[in-house]
């Protein structure tokens, strides 16, 4: 039974090129997972305000919203390998520069915002490119399994990233500057893996019209498929309403629990461990008829966790609740992304996934009002509001799902999914 589970769960890793891409993607995710902790600690330590932690996140949000719709268009028109090489190199330089600014005591909130703006700019292009590249390498059941395993790798970095960040911040002569330097080094390792990949080809349908026409074509593709449109809309709404809780964690620890902001690493690490266990448990079900229900269950777990955080009375209780938050968050994201790829035409993979990138842009922007709200009514009240908003989105999605089942028939199912020899 265990061998059958392992075969079904890790089947896409049998492709050697996907293994390399998966490894590089996971290393890149590790650097980004660290950045969420480190930039939050730097911002909060500079001013002591939740609003400034949210302000730093705004840089990424603005860049993502402005460029994400075109990220998939470009990913479908050019070599994904070259796009990833250039983008990752720029991120490595950005992390190195922030490390230098911290070590020279020249860092401030505007410069942190500039660094996150660059991250958002690059991520808008490299994330759809990676996702679309998987679609070039694999198809059918292996494709959705590969998307699920990518989420498993991302979730694993949510364990290692926060704990590694905490260790580096606490280490003598390293601190937050050392953490940024290590993040830059990880991106360099990711660049090495990309040199081992073959070049990719543009989508056969891309480039025949203007970039704006390709963008409109991607939007039309999503809106013409009700279930795909619902998956994209629900993802954006849940990410905005529920995933923004990380902005509140430094203030939540300092103001509500009288703990160090560095304990944010423990909270996110526990959440990551729960997410890894949960995604490994359901990765083989990404093609099943229960995938939608399990995805909704993940969203419900996230909502319940946020509500419980609002009432948790001790750090031990908080860590227990983070198991629910992390598991629910990871399952929802993994299955939503897998289902979107399943419902999309391969020629539009880059553009479809670039639209979901808008979720992360709006998520970063939402950190600012949520941060100011927490400064006004407290972190606990804000977490409660977030949980209620997630519940409302899930309810609306369930109602819309019933309508789409009457309008749309399955586009790709495990029984009919195309396979490559």
GROMACS .gro file of C-alpha atoms in nm:
model
  421
    1UNK     CA    1   0.000   0.000   0.000
    2UNK     CA    2   0.285   0.238   0.086
    3UNK     CA    3   0.465   0.164  -0.242
    4UNK     CA    4   0.145   0.229  -0.439
    5UNK     CA    5   0.095   0.561  -0.257
    6UNK     CA    6   0.455   0.664  -0.328
    7UNK     CA    7   0.423   0.569  -0.696
    8UNK     CA    8   0.104   0.773  -0.738
    9UNK     CA    9   0.232   1.067  -0.534
   10UNK     CA   10   0.573   1.108  -0.698
   11UNK     CA   11   0.503   0.979  -1.049
   12UNK     CA   12   0.599   1.304  -1.226
   13UNK     CA   13   0.950   1.294  -1.076
   14UNK     CA   14   1.030   1.007  -1.311
   15UNK     CA   15   1.089   1.272  -1.580
   16UNK     CA   16   1.456   1.384  -1.545
   17UNK     CA   17   1.401   1.738  -1.671
   18UNK     CA   18   1.106   1.790  -1.438
   19UNK     CA   19   1.321   1.669  -1.146
   20UNK     CA   20   1.575   1.941  -1.220
   21UNK     CA   21   1.308   2.207  -1.263
   22UNK     CA   22   1.136   2.095  -0.941
   23UNK     CA   23   1.463   2.111  -0.747
   24UNK     CA   24   1.545   2.460  -0.874
   25UNK     CA   25   1.193   2.583  -0.810
   26UNK     CA   26   1.203   2.449  -0.453
   27UNK     CA   27   1.534   2.622  -0.383
   28UNK     CA   28   1.393   2.947  -0.520
   29UNK     CA   29   1.082   2.908  -0.303
   30UNK     CA   30   1.307   2.859   0.001
   31UNK     CA   31   1.464   3.201  -0.055
   32UNK     CA   32   1.122   3.363  -0.095
   33UNK     CA   33   0.990   3.185   0.216
   34UNK     CA   34   1.281   3.329   0.412
   35UNK     CA   35   1.219   3.676   0.271
   36UNK     CA   36   0.865   3.690   0.415
   37UNK     CA   37   1.004   3.642   0.765
   38UNK     CA   38   1.315   3.855   0.734
   39UNK     CA   39   1.158   4.159   0.565
   40UNK     CA   40   0.877   4.157   0.824
   41UNK     CA   41   1.124   4.150   1.112
   42UNK     CA   42   1.336   4.428   0.958
   43UNK     CA   43   1.032   4.650   0.894
   44UNK     CA   44   0.876   4.598   1.239
   45UNK     CA   45   1.208   4.647   1.418
   46UNK     CA   46   1.261   4.975   1.232
   47UNK     CA   47   0.931   5.136   1.339
   48UNK     CA   48   0.731   4.898   1.561
   49UNK     CA   49   0.414   4.942   1.350
   50UNK     CA   50   0.200   4.684   1.168
   51UNK     CA   51   0.125   4.944   0.904
   52UNK     CA   52   0.490   4.965   0.802
   53UNK     CA   53   0.513   4.586   0.768
   54UNK     CA   54   0.216   4.614   0.532
   55UNK     CA   55   0.377   4.908   0.352
   56UNK     CA   56   0.683   4.698   0.270
   57UNK     CA   57   0.457   4.430   0.121
   58UNK     CA   58   0.288   4.695  -0.096
   59UNK     CA   59   0.598   4.714  -0.315
   60UNK     CA   60   0.551   4.357  -0.430
   61UNK     CA   61   0.178   4.408  -0.465
   62UNK     CA   62   0.203   4.709  -0.692
   63UNK     CA   63   0.463   4.546  -0.915
   64UNK     CA   64   0.262   4.226  -0.942
   65UNK     CA   65  -0.067   4.397  -1.027
   66UNK     CA   66   0.097   4.619  -1.290
   67UNK     CA   67   0.291   4.341  -1.462
   68UNK     CA   68   0.131   4.003  -1.378
   69UNK     CA   69  -0.125   4.010  -1.664
   70UNK     CA   70   0.165   4.043  -1.910
   71UNK     CA   71   0.389   3.789  -1.733
   72UNK     CA   72   0.208   3.494  -1.886
   73UNK     CA   73   0.193   3.662  -2.227
   74UNK     CA   74   0.571   3.698  -2.228
   75UNK     CA   75   0.618   3.346  -2.087
   76UNK     CA   76   0.417   3.206  -2.380
   77UNK     CA   77   0.615   3.411  -2.637
   78UNK     CA   78   0.981   3.367  -2.537
   79UNK     CA   79   1.226   3.108  -2.408
   80UNK     CA   80   1.121   3.025  -2.053
   81UNK     CA   81   1.477   2.924  -1.969
   82UNK     CA   82   1.620   3.263  -2.062
   83UNK     CA   83   1.336   3.444  -1.886
   84UNK     CA   84   1.403   3.251  -1.565
   85UNK     CA   85   1.779   3.303  -1.586
   86UNK     CA   86   1.743   3.680  -1.618
   87UNK     CA   87   1.476   3.711  -1.350
   88UNK     CA   88   1.653   3.497  -1.091
   89UNK     CA   89   1.980   3.685  -1.146
   90UNK     CA   90   1.803   4.016  -1.075
   91UNK     CA   91   1.655   3.874  -0.753
   92UNK     CA   92   1.999   3.755  -0.639
   93UNK     CA   93   2.142   4.104  -0.691
   94UNK     CA   94   1.849   4.261  -0.503
   95UNK     CA   95   1.897   4.035  -0.199
   96UNK     CA   96   2.270   4.109  -0.198
   97UNK     CA   97   2.209   4.485  -0.207
   98UNK     CA   98   1.963   4.471   0.084
   99UNK     CA   99   2.217   4.270   0.285
  100UNK     CA  100   2.475   4.542   0.222
  101UNK     CA  101   2.231   4.817   0.324
  102UNK     CA  102   2.154   4.637   0.650
  103UNK     CA  103   2.519   4.583   0.735
  104UNK     CA  104   2.594   4.952   0.671
  105UNK     CA  105   2.289   5.070   0.872
  106UNK     CA  106   2.152   5.242   0.561
  107UNK     CA  107   1.831   5.038   0.535
  108UNK     CA  108   1.495   5.212   0.571
  109UNK     CA  109   1.130   5.150   0.483
  110UNK     CA  110   1.141   5.310   0.132
  111UNK     CA  111   1.441   5.098   0.034
  112UNK     CA  112   1.269   4.785   0.164
  113UNK     CA  113   0.964   4.877  -0.044
  114UNK     CA  114   1.189   4.915  -0.350
  115UNK     CA  115   1.335   4.568  -0.291
  116UNK     CA  116   0.993   4.406  -0.268
  117UNK     CA  117   0.885   4.597  -0.581
  118UNK     CA  118   1.171   4.430  -0.771
  119UNK     CA  119   1.072   4.091  -0.627
  120UNK     CA  120   0.713   4.139  -0.740
  121UNK     CA  121   0.823   4.256  -1.085
  122UNK     CA  122   1.038   3.949  -1.140
  123UNK     CA  123   0.798   3.702  -0.982
  124UNK     CA  124   0.522   3.816  -1.218
  125UNK     CA  125   0.724   3.674  -1.506
  126UNK     CA  126   0.908   3.376  -1.362
  127UNK     CA  127   0.612   3.214  -1.182
  128UNK     CA  128   0.393   3.175  -1.496
  129UNK     CA  129   0.703   3.071  -1.693
  130UNK     CA  130   0.781   2.789  -1.449
  131UNK     CA  131   0.420   2.670  -1.449
  132UNK     CA  132   0.393   2.678  -1.827
  133UNK     CA  133   0.728   2.501  -1.863
  134UNK     CA  134   0.588   2.211  -1.663
  135UNK     CA  135   0.309   2.195  -1.920
  136UNK     CA  136   0.570   2.156  -2.193
  137UNK     CA  137   0.748   1.874  -2.013
  138UNK     CA  138   0.446   1.671  -1.900
  139UNK     CA  139   0.081   1.609  -1.985
  140UNK     CA  140  -0.226   1.426  -1.861
  141UNK     CA  141  -0.211   1.273  -1.514
  142UNK     CA  142   0.160   1.349  -1.476
  143UNK     CA  143   0.094   1.719  -1.535
  144UNK     CA  144  -0.153   1.762  -1.251
  145UNK     CA  145   0.068   1.548  -1.028
  146UNK     CA  146   0.363   1.774  -1.115
  147UNK     CA  147   0.164   2.084  -1.017
  148UNK     CA  148   0.074   1.916  -0.689
  149UNK     CA  149   0.437   1.822  -0.622
  150UNK     CA  150   0.544   2.178  -0.692
  151UNK     CA  151   0.309   2.283  -0.412
  152UNK     CA  152   0.457   2.011  -0.190
  153UNK     CA  153   0.803   2.156  -0.249
  154UNK     CA  154   0.677   2.507  -0.179
  155UNK     CA  155   0.515   2.389   0.143
  156UNK     CA  156   0.836   2.217   0.254
  157UNK     CA  157   1.020   2.547   0.219
  158UNK     CA  158   0.765   2.702   0.455
  159UNK     CA  159   0.909   2.475   0.723
  160UNK     CA  160   1.278   2.520   0.650
  161UNK     CA  161   1.259   2.887   0.545
  162UNK     CA  162   1.119   3.037   0.867
  163UNK     CA  163   1.335   2.825   1.096
  164UNK     CA  164   1.647   2.898   0.892
  165UNK     CA  165   1.559   3.267   0.901
  166UNK     CA  166   1.524   3.259   1.279
  167UNK     CA  167   1.859   3.081   1.316
  168UNK     CA  168   2.038   3.329   1.091
  169UNK     CA  169   1.881   3.635   1.253
  170UNK     CA  170   1.981   3.510   1.599
  171UNK     CA  171   2.335   3.410   1.497
  172UNK     CA  172   2.622   3.642   1.600
  173UNK     CA  173   2.765   3.854   1.317
  174UNK     CA  174   2.485   3.748   1.080
  175UNK     CA  175   2.142   3.884   1.176
  176UNK     CA  176   1.899   4.001   0.912
  177UNK     CA  177   2.182   4.108   0.682
  178UNK     CA  178   2.327   3.757   0.687
  179UNK     CA  179   1.983   3.613   0.616
  180UNK     CA  180   1.952   3.829   0.303
  181UNK     CA  181   2.299   3.719   0.192
  182UNK     CA  182   2.204   3.352   0.228
  183UNK     CA  183   1.884   3.417   0.032
  184UNK     CA  184   2.093   3.560  -0.250
  185UNK     CA  185   2.317   3.252  -0.240
  186UNK     CA  186   2.017   3.021  -0.272
  187UNK     CA  187   1.901   3.205  -0.583
  188UNK     CA  188   2.247   3.152  -0.731
  189UNK     CA  189   2.211   2.777  -0.674
  190UNK     CA  190   1.877   2.795  -0.853
  191UNK     CA  191   2.052   2.958  -1.149
  192UNK     CA  192   2.292   2.663  -1.167
  193UNK     CA  193   2.001   2.419  -1.201
  194UNK     CA  194   1.859   2.623  -1.491
  195UNK     CA  195   2.183   2.580  -1.687
  196UNK     CA  196   2.118   2.204  -1.678
  197UNK     CA  197   1.777   2.240  -1.843
  198UNK     CA  198   1.719   2.228  -2.221
  199UNK     CA  199   1.585   2.541  -2.384
  200UNK     CA  200   1.209   2.578  -2.409
  201UNK     CA  201   1.002   2.681  -2.706
  202UNK     CA  202   0.733   2.952  -2.724
  203UNK     CA  203   0.371   2.843  -2.740
  204UNK     CA  204   0.279   2.760  -3.102
  205UNK     CA  205  -0.012   3.006  -3.083
  206UNK     CA  206   0.180   3.288  -2.917
  207UNK     CA  207   0.342   3.574  -3.102
  208UNK     CA  208   0.101   3.567  -3.397
  209UNK     CA  209  -0.064   3.882  -3.267
  210UNK     CA  210   0.032   4.173  -3.044
  211UNK     CA  211   0.102   4.122  -2.674
  212UNK     CA  212  -0.224   4.300  -2.592
  213UNK     CA  213  -0.415   4.067  -2.824
  214UNK     CA  214  -0.253   3.767  -2.657
  215UNK     CA  215  -0.350   3.908  -2.318
  216UNK     CA  216  -0.712   3.954  -2.429
  217UNK     CA  217  -0.707   3.602  -2.567
  218UNK     CA  218  -0.596   3.465  -2.229
  219UNK     CA  219  -0.871   3.655  -2.048
  220UNK     CA  220  -1.128   3.534  -2.301
  221UNK     CA  221  -1.006   3.177  -2.254
  222UNK     CA  222  -1.066   3.197  -1.879
  223UNK     CA  223  -1.402   3.374  -1.897
  224UNK     CA  224  -1.532   3.131  -2.161
  225UNK     CA  225  -1.483   2.837  -1.924
  226UNK     CA  226  -1.706   2.887  -1.619
  227UNK     CA  227  -1.530   2.637  -1.394
  228UNK     CA  228  -1.188   2.777  -1.478
  229UNK     CA  229  -1.312   3.131  -1.414
  230UNK     CA  230  -1.458   3.025  -1.078
  231UNK     CA  231  -1.134   2.857  -0.973
  232UNK     CA  232  -0.934   3.170  -1.061
  233UNK     CA  233  -1.179   3.405  -0.887
  234UNK     CA  234  -1.200   3.195  -0.571
  235UNK     CA  235  -0.821   3.168  -0.555
  236UNK     CA  236  -0.777   3.544  -0.580
  237UNK     CA  237  -1.044   3.611  -0.317
  238UNK     CA  238  -0.914   3.352  -0.067
  239UNK     CA  239  -0.553   3.469  -0.103
  240UNK     CA  240  -0.655   3.831  -0.041
  241UNK     CA  241  -0.882   3.755   0.254
  242UNK     CA  242  -0.693   3.474   0.424
  243UNK     CA  243  -0.328   3.461   0.324
  244UNK     CA  244  -0.256   3.818   0.442
  245UNK     CA  245  -0.241   3.706   0.804
  246UNK     CA  246   0.139   3.690   0.785
  247UNK     CA  247   0.156   4.070   0.784
  248UNK     CA  248   0.003   4.070   1.134
  249UNK     CA  249   0.233   3.813   1.293
  250UNK     CA  250   0.512   4.045   1.418
  251UNK     CA  251   0.260   4.273   1.589
  252UNK     CA  252   0.050   3.979   1.708
  253UNK     CA  253   0.353   3.833   1.883
  254UNK     CA  254   0.473   4.162   2.032
  255UNK     CA  255   0.138   4.313   2.133
  256UNK     CA  256  -0.089   4.018   2.207
  257UNK     CA  257   0.153   3.755   2.339
  258UNK     CA  258   0.447   3.966   2.460
  259UNK     CA  259   0.689   3.757   2.253
  260UNK     CA  260   0.982   3.838   2.027
  261UNK     CA  261   0.908   3.901   1.659
  262UNK     CA  262   1.158   3.624   1.582
  263UNK     CA  263   0.901   3.373   1.708
  264UNK     CA  264   0.726   3.440   1.379
  265UNK     CA  265   0.967   3.183   1.238
  266UNK     CA  266   0.830   2.916   1.472
  267UNK     CA  267   0.472   2.997   1.378
  268UNK     CA  268   0.537   2.980   1.005
  269UNK     CA  269   0.759   2.674   1.046
  270UNK     CA  270   0.483   2.482   1.225
  271UNK     CA  271   0.235   2.595   0.959
  272UNK     CA  272   0.475   2.474   0.690
  273UNK     CA  273   0.516   2.134   0.856
  274UNK     CA  274   0.139   2.089   0.866
  275UNK     CA  275   0.112   2.202   0.504
  276UNK     CA  276   0.378   1.953   0.392
  277UNK     CA  277   0.206   1.663   0.567
  278UNK     CA  278  -0.132   1.766   0.426
  279UNK     CA  279  -0.015   1.813   0.068
  280UNK     CA  280   0.174   1.483   0.067
  281UNK     CA  281  -0.142   1.318   0.190
  282UNK     CA  282  -0.365   1.453  -0.086
  283UNK     CA  283  -0.121   1.502  -0.378
  284UNK     CA  284  -0.230   1.174  -0.535
  285UNK     CA  285  -0.594   1.293  -0.525
  286UNK     CA  286  -0.538   1.599  -0.746
  287UNK     CA  287  -0.699   1.413  -1.038
  288UNK     CA  288  -0.983   1.257  -0.842
  289UNK     CA  289  -1.349   1.353  -0.843
  290UNK     CA  290  -1.307   1.457  -0.479
  291UNK     CA  291  -1.044   1.722  -0.556
  292UNK     CA  292  -1.288   2.015  -0.547
  293UNK     CA  293  -1.439   1.907  -0.214
  294UNK     CA  294  -1.096   1.858  -0.058
  295UNK     CA  295  -0.990   2.201  -0.184
  296UNK     CA  296  -1.293   2.359  -0.018
  297UNK     CA  297  -1.214   2.168   0.300
  298UNK     CA  298  -0.867   2.321   0.297
  299UNK     CA  299  -1.019   2.667   0.271
  300UNK     CA  300  -1.252   2.590   0.562
  301UNK     CA  301  -0.955   2.476   0.772
  302UNK     CA  302  -0.776   2.803   0.697
  303UNK     CA  303  -1.082   3.007   0.798
  304UNK     CA  304  -1.125   2.810   1.122
  305UNK     CA  305  -0.759   2.858   1.207
  306UNK     CA  306  -0.774   3.235   1.162
  307UNK     CA  307  -1.079   3.256   1.389
  308UNK     CA  308  -0.908   3.041   1.653
  309UNK     CA  309  -0.594   3.259   1.637
  310UNK     CA  310  -0.811   3.554   1.736
  311UNK     CA  311  -0.891   3.379   2.065
  312UNK     CA  312  -0.572   3.180   2.137
  313UNK     CA  313  -0.446   3.260   2.486
  314UNK     CA  314  -0.093   3.120   2.484
  315UNK     CA  315   0.195   3.064   2.246
  316UNK     CA  316   0.150   2.687   2.276
  317UNK     CA  317  -0.214   2.725   2.169
  318UNK     CA  318  -0.106   2.948   1.881
  319UNK     CA  319   0.137   2.685   1.753
  320UNK     CA  320  -0.138   2.423   1.769
  321UNK     CA  321  -0.372   2.646   1.568
  322UNK     CA  322  -0.099   2.711   1.310
  323UNK     CA  323  -0.120   2.341   1.222
  324UNK     CA  324  -0.475   2.405   1.102
  325UNK     CA  325  -0.385   2.729   0.924
  326UNK     CA  326  -0.084   2.583   0.744
  327UNK     CA  327  -0.253   2.260   0.640
  328UNK     CA  328  -0.563   2.434   0.511
  329UNK     CA  329  -0.370   2.702   0.324
  330UNK     CA  330  -0.143   2.451   0.149
  331UNK     CA  331  -0.421   2.210   0.047
  332UNK     CA  332  -0.639   2.487  -0.094
  333UNK     CA  333  -0.356   2.636  -0.300
  334UNK     CA  334  -0.226   2.302  -0.429
  335UNK     CA  335  -0.558   2.165  -0.548
  336UNK     CA  336  -0.678   2.497  -0.686
  337UNK     CA  337  -0.367   2.532  -0.903
  338UNK     CA  338  -0.384   2.169  -1.016
  339UNK     CA  339  -0.750   2.203  -1.112
  340UNK     CA  340  -0.685   2.524  -1.305
  341UNK     CA  341  -0.417   2.355  -1.515
  342UNK     CA  342  -0.655   2.064  -1.570
  343UNK     CA  343  -0.927   2.298  -1.695
  344UNK     CA  344  -0.697   2.504  -1.923
  345UNK     CA  345  -0.586   2.458  -2.281
  346UNK     CA  346  -0.206   2.394  -2.288
  347UNK     CA  347  -0.150   2.688  -2.523
  348UNK     CA  348  -0.279   2.924  -2.254
  349UNK     CA  349  -0.098   2.784  -1.947
  350UNK     CA  350   0.129   3.086  -1.903
  351UNK     CA  351  -0.151   3.339  -1.941
  352UNK     CA  352  -0.390   3.150  -1.714
  353UNK     CA  353  -0.134   3.126  -1.436
  354UNK     CA  354  -0.037   3.491  -1.479
  355UNK     CA  355  -0.393   3.588  -1.396
  356UNK     CA  356  -0.366   3.399  -1.068
  357UNK     CA  357  -0.051   3.600  -0.996
  358UNK     CA  358  -0.286   3.893  -0.949
  359UNK     CA  359  -0.391   3.720  -0.628
  360UNK     CA  360  -0.045   3.769  -0.479
  361UNK     CA  361  -0.038   4.130  -0.592
  362UNK     CA  362  -0.370   4.207  -0.427
  363UNK     CA  363  -0.261   4.003  -0.126
  364UNK     CA  364   0.042   4.227  -0.081
  365UNK     CA  365  -0.172   4.539  -0.120
  366UNK     CA  366  -0.424   4.402   0.130
  367UNK     CA  367  -0.145   4.382   0.385
  368UNK     CA  368  -0.150   4.761   0.413
  369UNK     CA  369  -0.519   4.810   0.508
  370UNK     CA  370  -0.512   4.497   0.724
  371UNK     CA  371  -0.202   4.634   0.897
  372UNK     CA  372  -0.365   4.971   0.961
  373UNK     CA  373  -0.680   4.794   1.079
  374UNK     CA  374  -0.473   4.594   1.326
  375UNK     CA  375  -0.312   4.917   1.452
  376UNK     CA  376  -0.664   5.047   1.515
  377UNK     CA  377  -0.862   4.752   1.653
  378UNK     CA  378  -0.586   4.508   1.740
  379UNK     CA  379  -0.442   4.200   1.575
  380UNK     CA  380  -0.699   3.962   1.724
  381UNK     CA  381  -0.996   4.153   1.586
  382UNK     CA  382  -0.835   4.174   1.244
  383UNK     CA  383  -0.766   3.799   1.237
  384UNK     CA  384  -1.130   3.734   1.323
  385UNK     CA  385  -1.243   3.954   1.033
  386UNK     CA  386  -1.010   3.766   0.798
  387UNK     CA  387  -1.155   3.432   0.903
  388UNK     CA  388  -1.511   3.555   0.847
  389UNK     CA  389  -1.419   3.688   0.502
  390UNK     CA  390  -1.274   3.350   0.401
  391UNK     CA  391  -1.592   3.177   0.514
  392UNK     CA  392  -1.798   3.420   0.305
  393UNK     CA  393  -1.585   3.353  -0.006
  394UNK     CA  394  -1.616   2.976   0.040
  395UNK     CA  395  -1.993   3.006   0.068
  396UNK     CA  396  -2.015   3.214  -0.249
  397UNK     CA  397  -1.787   2.968  -0.432
  398UNK     CA  398  -2.002   2.673  -0.331
  399UNK     CA  399  -2.314   2.844  -0.468
  400UNK     CA  400  -2.137   2.939  -0.792
  401UNK     CA  401  -2.002   2.585  -0.826
  402UNK     CA  402  -2.354   2.446  -0.848
  403UNK     CA  403  -2.431   2.688  -1.129
  404UNK     CA  404  -2.116   2.603  -1.326
  405UNK     CA  405  -2.190   2.231  -1.311
  406UNK     CA  406  -2.505   2.301  -1.509
  407UNK     CA  407  -2.321   2.521  -1.760
  408UNK     CA  408  -1.989   2.347  -1.806
  409UNK     CA  409  -1.887   1.988  -1.866
  410UNK     CA  410  -1.546   1.849  -1.761
  411UNK     CA  411  -1.272   1.947  -2.003
  412UNK     CA  412  -1.009   1.703  -1.885
  413UNK     CA  413  -1.073   1.407  -1.659
  414UNK     CA  414  -0.847   1.127  -1.537
  415UNK     CA  415  -1.025   0.890  -1.775
  416UNK     CA  416  -0.982   1.109  -2.084
  417UNK     CA  417  -0.663   1.303  -2.009
  418UNK     CA  418  -0.420   1.293  -2.301
  419UNK     CA  419  -0.085   1.128  -2.241
  420UNK     CA  420   0.251   1.148  -2.413
  421UNK     CA  421   0.457   0.840  -2.494
   0.00000   0.00000   0.00000
